[in-house]
Short mmCIF file of C-alpha atoms in Angstrom, two decimals:
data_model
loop_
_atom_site.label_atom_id
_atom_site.label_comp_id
_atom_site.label_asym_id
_atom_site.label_seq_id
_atom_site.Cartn_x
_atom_site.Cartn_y
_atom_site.Cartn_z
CA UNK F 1 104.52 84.48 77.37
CA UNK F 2 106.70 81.79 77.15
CA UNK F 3 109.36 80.40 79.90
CA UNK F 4 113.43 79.94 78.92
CA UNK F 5 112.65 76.57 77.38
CA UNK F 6 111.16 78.13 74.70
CA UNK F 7 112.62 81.73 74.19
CA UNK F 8 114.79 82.52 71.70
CA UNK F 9 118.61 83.35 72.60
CA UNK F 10 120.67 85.49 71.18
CA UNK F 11 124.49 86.02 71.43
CA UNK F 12 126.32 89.20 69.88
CA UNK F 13 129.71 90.78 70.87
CA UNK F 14 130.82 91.86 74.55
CA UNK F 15 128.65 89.71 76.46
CA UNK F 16 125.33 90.86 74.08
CA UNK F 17 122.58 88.25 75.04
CA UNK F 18 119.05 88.86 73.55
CA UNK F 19 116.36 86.46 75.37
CA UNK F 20 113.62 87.05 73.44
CA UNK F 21 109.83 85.79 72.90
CA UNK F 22 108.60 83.43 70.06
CA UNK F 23 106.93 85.69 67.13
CA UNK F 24 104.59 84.13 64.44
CA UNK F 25 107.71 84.74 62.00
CA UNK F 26 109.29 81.84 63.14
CA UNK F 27 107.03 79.48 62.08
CA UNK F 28 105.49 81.41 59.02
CA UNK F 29 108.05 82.47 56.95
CA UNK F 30 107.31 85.66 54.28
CA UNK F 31 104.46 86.69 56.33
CA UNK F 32 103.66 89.90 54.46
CA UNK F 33 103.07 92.93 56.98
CA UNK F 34 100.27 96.17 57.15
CA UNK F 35 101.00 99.68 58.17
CA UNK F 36 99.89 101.00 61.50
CA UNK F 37 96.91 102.15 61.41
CA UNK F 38 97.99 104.59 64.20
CA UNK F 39 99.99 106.79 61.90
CA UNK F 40 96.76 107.31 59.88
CA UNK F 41 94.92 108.04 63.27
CA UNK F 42 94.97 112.51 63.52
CA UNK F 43 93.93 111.62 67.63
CA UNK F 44 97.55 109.26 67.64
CA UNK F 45 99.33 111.72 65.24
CA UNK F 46 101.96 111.65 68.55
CA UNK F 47 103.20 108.19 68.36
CA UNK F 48 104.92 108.34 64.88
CA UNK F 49 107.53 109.95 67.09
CA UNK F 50 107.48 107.05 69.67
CA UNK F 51 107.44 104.05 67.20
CA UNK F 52 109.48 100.80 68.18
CA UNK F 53 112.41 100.00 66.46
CA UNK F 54 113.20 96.00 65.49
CA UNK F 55 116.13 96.71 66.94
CA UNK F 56 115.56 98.09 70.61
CA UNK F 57 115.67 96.39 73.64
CA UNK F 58 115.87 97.06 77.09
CA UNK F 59 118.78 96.34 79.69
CA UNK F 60 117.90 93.71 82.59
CA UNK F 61 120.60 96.08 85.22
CA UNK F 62 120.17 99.09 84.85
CA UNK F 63 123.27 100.05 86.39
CA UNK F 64 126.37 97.86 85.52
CA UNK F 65 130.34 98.17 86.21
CA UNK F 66 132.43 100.13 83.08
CA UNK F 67 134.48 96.66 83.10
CA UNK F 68 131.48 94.57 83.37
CA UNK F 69 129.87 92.89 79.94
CA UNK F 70 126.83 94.44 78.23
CA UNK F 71 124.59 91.40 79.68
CA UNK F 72 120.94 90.11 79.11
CA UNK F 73 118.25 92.11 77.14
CA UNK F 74 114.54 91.68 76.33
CA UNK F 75 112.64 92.98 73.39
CA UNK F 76 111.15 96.43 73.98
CA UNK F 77 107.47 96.57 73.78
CA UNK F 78 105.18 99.13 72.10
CA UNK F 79 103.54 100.39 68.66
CA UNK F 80 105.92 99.26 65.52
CA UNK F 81 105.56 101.15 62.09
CA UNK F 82 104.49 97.86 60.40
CA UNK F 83 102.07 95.06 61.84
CA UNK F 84 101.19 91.51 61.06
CA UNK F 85 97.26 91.71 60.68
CA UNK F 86 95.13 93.65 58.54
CA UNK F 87 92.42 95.53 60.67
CA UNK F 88 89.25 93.08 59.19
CA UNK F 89 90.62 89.82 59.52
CA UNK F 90 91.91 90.63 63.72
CA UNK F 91 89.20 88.34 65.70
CA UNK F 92 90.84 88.88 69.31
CA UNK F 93 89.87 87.40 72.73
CA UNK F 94 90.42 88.00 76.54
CA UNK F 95 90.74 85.17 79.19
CA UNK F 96 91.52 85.59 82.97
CA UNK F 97 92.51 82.69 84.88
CA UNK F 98 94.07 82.34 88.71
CA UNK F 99 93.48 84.50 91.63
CA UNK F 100 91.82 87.83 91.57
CA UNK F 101 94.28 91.30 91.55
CA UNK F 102 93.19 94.69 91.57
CA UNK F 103 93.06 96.57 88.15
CA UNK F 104 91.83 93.05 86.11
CA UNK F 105 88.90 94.79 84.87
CA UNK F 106 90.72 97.98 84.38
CA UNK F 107 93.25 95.95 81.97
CA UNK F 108 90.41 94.14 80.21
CA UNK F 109 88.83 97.66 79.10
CA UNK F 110 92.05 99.20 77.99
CA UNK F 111 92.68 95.88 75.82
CA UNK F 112 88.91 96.36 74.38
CA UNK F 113 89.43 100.43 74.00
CA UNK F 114 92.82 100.08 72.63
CA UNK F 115 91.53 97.52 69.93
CA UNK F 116 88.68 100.03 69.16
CA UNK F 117 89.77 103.24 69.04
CA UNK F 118 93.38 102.99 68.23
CA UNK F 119 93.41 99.90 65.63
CA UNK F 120 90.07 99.65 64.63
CA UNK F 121 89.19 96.29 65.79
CA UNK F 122 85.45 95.70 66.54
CA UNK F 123 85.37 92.13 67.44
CA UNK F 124 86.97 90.98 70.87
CA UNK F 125 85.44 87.95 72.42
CA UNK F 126 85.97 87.63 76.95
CA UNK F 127 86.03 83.84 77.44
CA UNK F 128 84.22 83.18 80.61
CA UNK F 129 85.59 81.32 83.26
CA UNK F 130 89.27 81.08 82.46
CA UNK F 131 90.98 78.18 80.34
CA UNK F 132 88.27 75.95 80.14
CA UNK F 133 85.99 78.93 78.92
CA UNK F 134 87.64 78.32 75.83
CA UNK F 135 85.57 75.01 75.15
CA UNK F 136 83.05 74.53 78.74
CA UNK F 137 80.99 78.12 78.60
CA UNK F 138 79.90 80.64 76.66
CA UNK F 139 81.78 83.91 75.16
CA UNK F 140 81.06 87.56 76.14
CA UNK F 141 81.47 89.99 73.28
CA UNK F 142 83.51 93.16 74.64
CA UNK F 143 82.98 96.35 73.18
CA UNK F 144 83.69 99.93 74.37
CA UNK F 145 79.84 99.84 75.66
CA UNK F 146 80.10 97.33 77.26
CA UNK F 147 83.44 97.52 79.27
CA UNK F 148 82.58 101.19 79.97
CA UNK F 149 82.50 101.11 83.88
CA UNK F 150 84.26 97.58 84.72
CA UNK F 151 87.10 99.97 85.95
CA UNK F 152 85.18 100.62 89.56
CA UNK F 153 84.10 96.90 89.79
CA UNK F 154 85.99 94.47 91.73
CA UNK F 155 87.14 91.07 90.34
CA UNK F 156 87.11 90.03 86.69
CA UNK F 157 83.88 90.52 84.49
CA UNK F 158 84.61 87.71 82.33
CA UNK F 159 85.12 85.10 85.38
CA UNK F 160 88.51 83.22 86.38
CA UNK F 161 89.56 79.61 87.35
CA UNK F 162 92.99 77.52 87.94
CA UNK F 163 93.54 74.65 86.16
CA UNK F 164 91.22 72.97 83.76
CA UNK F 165 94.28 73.49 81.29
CA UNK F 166 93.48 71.26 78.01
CA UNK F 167 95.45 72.34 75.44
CA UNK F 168 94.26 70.84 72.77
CA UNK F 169 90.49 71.83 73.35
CA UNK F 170 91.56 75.18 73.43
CA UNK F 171 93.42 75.84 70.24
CA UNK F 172 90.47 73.53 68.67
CA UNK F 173 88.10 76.52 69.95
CA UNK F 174 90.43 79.07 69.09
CA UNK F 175 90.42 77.74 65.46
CA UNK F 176 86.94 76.40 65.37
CA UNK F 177 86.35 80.47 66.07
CA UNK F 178 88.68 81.93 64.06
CA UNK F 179 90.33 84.08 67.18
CA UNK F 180 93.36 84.89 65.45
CA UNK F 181 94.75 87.73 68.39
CA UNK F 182 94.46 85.67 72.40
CA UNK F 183 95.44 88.09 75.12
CA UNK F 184 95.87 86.16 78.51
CA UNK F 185 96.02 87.54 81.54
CA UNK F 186 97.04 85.76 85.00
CA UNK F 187 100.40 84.67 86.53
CA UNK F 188 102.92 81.71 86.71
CA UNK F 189 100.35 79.19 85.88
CA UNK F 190 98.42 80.77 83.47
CA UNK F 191 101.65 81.41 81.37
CA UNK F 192 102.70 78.05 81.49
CA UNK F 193 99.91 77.48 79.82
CA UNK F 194 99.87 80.38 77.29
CA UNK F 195 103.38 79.24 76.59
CA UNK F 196 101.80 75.57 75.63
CA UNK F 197 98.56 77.33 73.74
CA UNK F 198 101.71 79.09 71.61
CA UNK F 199 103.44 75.67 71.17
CA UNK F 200 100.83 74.01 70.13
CA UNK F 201 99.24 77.19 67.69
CA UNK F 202 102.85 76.87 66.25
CA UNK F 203 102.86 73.20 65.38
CA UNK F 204 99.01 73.48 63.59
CA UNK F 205 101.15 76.95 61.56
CA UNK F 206 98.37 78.90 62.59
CA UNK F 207 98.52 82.85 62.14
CA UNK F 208 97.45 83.24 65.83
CA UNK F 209 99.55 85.62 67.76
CA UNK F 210 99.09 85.05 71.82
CA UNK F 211 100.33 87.54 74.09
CA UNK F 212 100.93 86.98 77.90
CA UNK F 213 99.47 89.73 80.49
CA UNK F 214 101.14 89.29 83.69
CA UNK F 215 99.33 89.22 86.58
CA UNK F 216 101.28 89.49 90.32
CA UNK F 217 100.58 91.62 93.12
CA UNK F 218 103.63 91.02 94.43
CA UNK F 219 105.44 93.30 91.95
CA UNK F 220 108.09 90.78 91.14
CA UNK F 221 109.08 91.26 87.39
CA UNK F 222 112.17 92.55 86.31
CA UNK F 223 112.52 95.63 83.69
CA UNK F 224 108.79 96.78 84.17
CA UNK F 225 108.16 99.81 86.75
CA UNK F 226 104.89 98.34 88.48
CA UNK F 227 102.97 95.40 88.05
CA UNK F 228 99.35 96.25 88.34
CA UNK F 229 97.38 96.04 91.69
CA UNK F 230 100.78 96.57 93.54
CA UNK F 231 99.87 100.29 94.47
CA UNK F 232 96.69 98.55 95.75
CA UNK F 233 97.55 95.95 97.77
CA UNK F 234 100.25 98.58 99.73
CA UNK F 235 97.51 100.82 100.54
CA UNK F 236 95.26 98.01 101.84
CA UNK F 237 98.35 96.75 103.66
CA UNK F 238 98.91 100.00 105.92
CA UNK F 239 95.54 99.89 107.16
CA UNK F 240 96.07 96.25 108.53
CA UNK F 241 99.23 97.49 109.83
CA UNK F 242 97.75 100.93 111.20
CA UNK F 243 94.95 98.58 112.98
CA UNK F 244 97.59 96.06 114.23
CA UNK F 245 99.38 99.04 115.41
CA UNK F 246 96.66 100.25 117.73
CA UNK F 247 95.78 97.01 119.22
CA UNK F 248 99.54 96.50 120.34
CA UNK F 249 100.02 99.71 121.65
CA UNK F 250 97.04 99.55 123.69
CA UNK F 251 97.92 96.63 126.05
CA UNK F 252 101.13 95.18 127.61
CA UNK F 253 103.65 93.61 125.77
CA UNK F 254 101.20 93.41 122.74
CA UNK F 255 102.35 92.07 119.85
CA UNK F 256 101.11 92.78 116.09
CA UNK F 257 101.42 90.32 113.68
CA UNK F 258 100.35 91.15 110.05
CA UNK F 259 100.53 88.58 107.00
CA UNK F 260 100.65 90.07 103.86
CA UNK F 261 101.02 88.66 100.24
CA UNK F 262 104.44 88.03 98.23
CA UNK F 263 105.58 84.44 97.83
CA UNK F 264 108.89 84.81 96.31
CA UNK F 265 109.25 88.46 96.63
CA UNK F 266 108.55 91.08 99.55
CA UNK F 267 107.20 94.20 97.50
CA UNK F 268 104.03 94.69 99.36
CA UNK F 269 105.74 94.05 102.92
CA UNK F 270 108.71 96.30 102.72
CA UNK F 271 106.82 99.16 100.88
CA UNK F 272 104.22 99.11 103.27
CA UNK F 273 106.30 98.88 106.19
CA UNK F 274 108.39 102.19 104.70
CA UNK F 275 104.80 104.15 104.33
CA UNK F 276 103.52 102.77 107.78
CA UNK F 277 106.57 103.42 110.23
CA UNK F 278 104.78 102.16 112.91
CA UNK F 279 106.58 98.67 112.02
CA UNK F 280 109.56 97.05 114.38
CA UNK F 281 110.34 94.46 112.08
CA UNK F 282 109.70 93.07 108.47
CA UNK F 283 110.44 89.61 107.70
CA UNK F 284 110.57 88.96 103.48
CA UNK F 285 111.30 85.74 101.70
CA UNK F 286 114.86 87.65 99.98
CA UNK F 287 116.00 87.89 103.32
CA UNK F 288 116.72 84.83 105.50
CA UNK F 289 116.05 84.94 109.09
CA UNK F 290 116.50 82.95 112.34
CA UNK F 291 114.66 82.66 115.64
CA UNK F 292 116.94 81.87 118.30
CA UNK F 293 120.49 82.83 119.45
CA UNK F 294 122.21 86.09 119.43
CA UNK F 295 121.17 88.14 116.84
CA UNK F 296 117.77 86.20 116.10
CA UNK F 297 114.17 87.41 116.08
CA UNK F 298 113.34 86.38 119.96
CA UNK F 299 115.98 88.82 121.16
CA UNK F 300 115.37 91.48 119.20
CA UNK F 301 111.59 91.14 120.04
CA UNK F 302 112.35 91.16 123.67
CA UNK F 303 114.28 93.80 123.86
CA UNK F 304 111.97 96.46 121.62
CA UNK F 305 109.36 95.04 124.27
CA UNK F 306 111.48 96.08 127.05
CA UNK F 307 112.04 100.04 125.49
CA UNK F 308 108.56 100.57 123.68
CA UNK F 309 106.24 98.27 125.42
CA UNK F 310 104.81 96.78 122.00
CA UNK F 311 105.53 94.79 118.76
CA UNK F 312 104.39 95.63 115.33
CA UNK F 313 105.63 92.53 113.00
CA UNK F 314 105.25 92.62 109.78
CA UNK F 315 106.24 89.15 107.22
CA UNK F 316 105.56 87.91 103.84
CA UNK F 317 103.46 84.92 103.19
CA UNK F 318 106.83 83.20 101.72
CA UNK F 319 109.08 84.19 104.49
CA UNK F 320 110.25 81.88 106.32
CA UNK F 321 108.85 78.88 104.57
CA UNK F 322 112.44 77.09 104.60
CA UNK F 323 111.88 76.65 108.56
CA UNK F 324 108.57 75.75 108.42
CA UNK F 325 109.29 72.84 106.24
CA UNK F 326 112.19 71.68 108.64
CA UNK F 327 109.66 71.96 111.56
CA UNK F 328 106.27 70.20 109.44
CA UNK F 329 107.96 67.63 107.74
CA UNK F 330 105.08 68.41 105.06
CA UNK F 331 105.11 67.42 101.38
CA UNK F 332 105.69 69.85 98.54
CA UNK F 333 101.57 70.29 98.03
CA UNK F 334 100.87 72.29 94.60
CA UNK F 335 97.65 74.05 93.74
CA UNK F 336 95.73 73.49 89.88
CA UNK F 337 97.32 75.83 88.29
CA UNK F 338 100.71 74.15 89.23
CA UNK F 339 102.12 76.09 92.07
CA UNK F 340 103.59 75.31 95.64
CA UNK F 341 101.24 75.37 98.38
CA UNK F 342 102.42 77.13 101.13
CA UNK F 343 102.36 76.93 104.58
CA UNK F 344 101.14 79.31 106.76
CA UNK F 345 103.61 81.42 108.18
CA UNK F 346 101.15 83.80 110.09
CA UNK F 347 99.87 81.23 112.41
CA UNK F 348 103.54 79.28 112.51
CA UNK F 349 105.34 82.69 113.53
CA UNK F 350 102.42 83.86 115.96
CA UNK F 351 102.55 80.50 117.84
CA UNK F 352 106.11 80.16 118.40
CA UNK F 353 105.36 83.67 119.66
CA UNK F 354 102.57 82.57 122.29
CA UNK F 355 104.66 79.90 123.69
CA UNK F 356 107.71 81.78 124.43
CA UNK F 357 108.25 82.21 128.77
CA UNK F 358 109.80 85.26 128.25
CA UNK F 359 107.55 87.68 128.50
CA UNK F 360 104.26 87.68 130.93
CA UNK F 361 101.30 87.20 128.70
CA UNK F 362 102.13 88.56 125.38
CA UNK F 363 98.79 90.31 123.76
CA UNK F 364 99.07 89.23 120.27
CA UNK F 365 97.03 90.71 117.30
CA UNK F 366 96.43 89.10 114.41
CA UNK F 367 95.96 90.99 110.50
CA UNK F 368 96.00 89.68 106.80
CA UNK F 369 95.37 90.57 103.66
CA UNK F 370 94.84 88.03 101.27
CA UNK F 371 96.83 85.58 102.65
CA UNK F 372 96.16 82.95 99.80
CA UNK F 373 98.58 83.58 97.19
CA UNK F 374 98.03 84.18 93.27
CA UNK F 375 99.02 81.92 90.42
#
């Protein structure tokens, strides 16, 4: 929810550092507290066993040295014995903003069920549209009913958008409403902004607690085990790579060439490429690479062409993006909700390809999926 600007560190002894998130205890002091209602709940009898401690966090490496220092934690999520809103007053809402991702609508429904039937909470407004929902269209009113089936939909039921971030607008409709609970789902952008909505809830002292969903395919967050859509977008990935496959095996000297997403990270490409195994190469943006000279990707392309008679390459959307910009000269473009534009290594990578004398007439077969990237 909020970036390092604005989280709260935390020293203690041999190496101990605690980054943790801004709670609506540091800006409203004696803020009395409720018991869970799940310990009242026979269905969630379970969880009394499973309740949070204040005190536990969870380890950024997992595996350290015996000499090395205890390092960074975060502050472990799930149900705590005592909450911060009684069950009548809790008006909570749902945005989505930035790209699309599998599982959005499967997220908004267990945010609506979980409200219902674990806590109680009957009223949960969807703001339609993204950010400027808040204060430019109308609200949806979630309930159980309504989110029943929104799991085998596509796409977001309550609408998305990038940009149209007005702060101020927003916590005036949050306030104007009464929303006292804002769940916000979407990626770098949109928690930039959540982090801003919380800034600015904290300077008006309001008893709003926002919480940040995040949204990446790419499966690039530390501490969690999967981000959703991940297991998606790997499945969709082998059958681009299965098809590209085909194509190059069917014709000489073909060459595959498949795009998939990850702009910082390259989740989707390697995971895919371990599933597929039809894959000579997989270029990801954690892993520098070169084209020409010993070692580089022209020779070892040319010489897999000479033993197997095809090419399957597979590369991440940020791969390669350092020599693109020495080659385009291009400026550092950003899209509305704030992030870098760019360039389009698919096309780059198969025309330096194409042009190459090397090889007699290279067949080359272009796949994506989803080559623009999320927020």
């Amino acid at each position: 929810m909020a970036n390092d600007s604005r989280m709260k560190v935390v020293a203690g002894d041999a190496g101990y550092v605690l980054e943790d998130v801004p709670h609506l205890t540091d800006y409203i002091p004696q803020l009395p507290t409720f018991p869970n209602p799940l310990q009242f709940n026979p269905a969630y009898s379970v969880v009394k066993q499973y309740f949070v401690n204040l005190d536990d966090t969870v380890a950024q490496k997992v595996v350290v040295h015996k000499s090395s220092s205890r390092g960074t934690h975060f502050r472990r999520a799930g149900p705590r014995q005592r909450v911060y809103f009684e069950l009548d007053e809790v008006h909570a809402c749902i945005v989505t903003c930035g790209g699309l991702c599998p599982g959005l609508n499967t997220v908004i429904r267990e945010i609506v069920c979980g409200l219902h039937y674990m806590y109680g909470v009957t009223r949960v407004l969807g703001i339609d549209g993204g950010y400027r929902g808040f204060y430019a269209k109308n609200t949806i009113p979630l309930t159980p009913k309504v989110v029943d089936d929104i799991h085998k939909r596509g796409g977001t039921v309550i609408g998305t958008s990038r940009g149209g971030h007005d702060t101020s607008k927003i916590v005036d409709s949050i306030q104007d409403r009464e929303i006292n609970q804002v769940y916000i789902i979407g990626g770098d952008g949109t928690q930039k902004g959540a982090a801003a909505i919380y800034e600015e809830i904290r300077r008006r002292g309001l008893k709003v607690a926002v919480a940040g969903i995040p949204k990446t395919i790419d499966n690039d967050i530390a501490v969690i085990d999967k981000s959703f859509g991940f297991d998606s977008a790997v499945e969709e990935a082998q059958r681009a790579i299965n098809a590209a496959h085909v194509e190059a095996e069917s014709t000489e000297n073909g060459i595959g060439v498949v795009k998939l997403m990850g702009r910082y990270s390259g989740f989707i490409a390697m995971y895919a490429t371990l599933a597929s195994r039809d894959v000579d190469c997989c270029l990801i943006p954690e892993s520098p690479f070169f084209l020409e000279g010993s070692g580089g990707l022209y020779e070892y392309l040319e010489r897999k062409l000479k033993e197997n008679g095809h090419f399957v390459l597979v590369i991440a959307e940020g791969a390669g993006q350092d020599l693109l910009a020495g080659e385009l000269h291009t400026m550092n473009e950003k899209d509305a909700s704030g992030n870098k534009l760019l360039k389009d290594v698919g096309l780059w990578i198969s025309h330096k390809i194409k042009i190459l004398p090397t090889w007699s007439e290279p067949y080359l077969a272009m796949r994506r999926i989803m080559s623009t990237a999320l927020s």
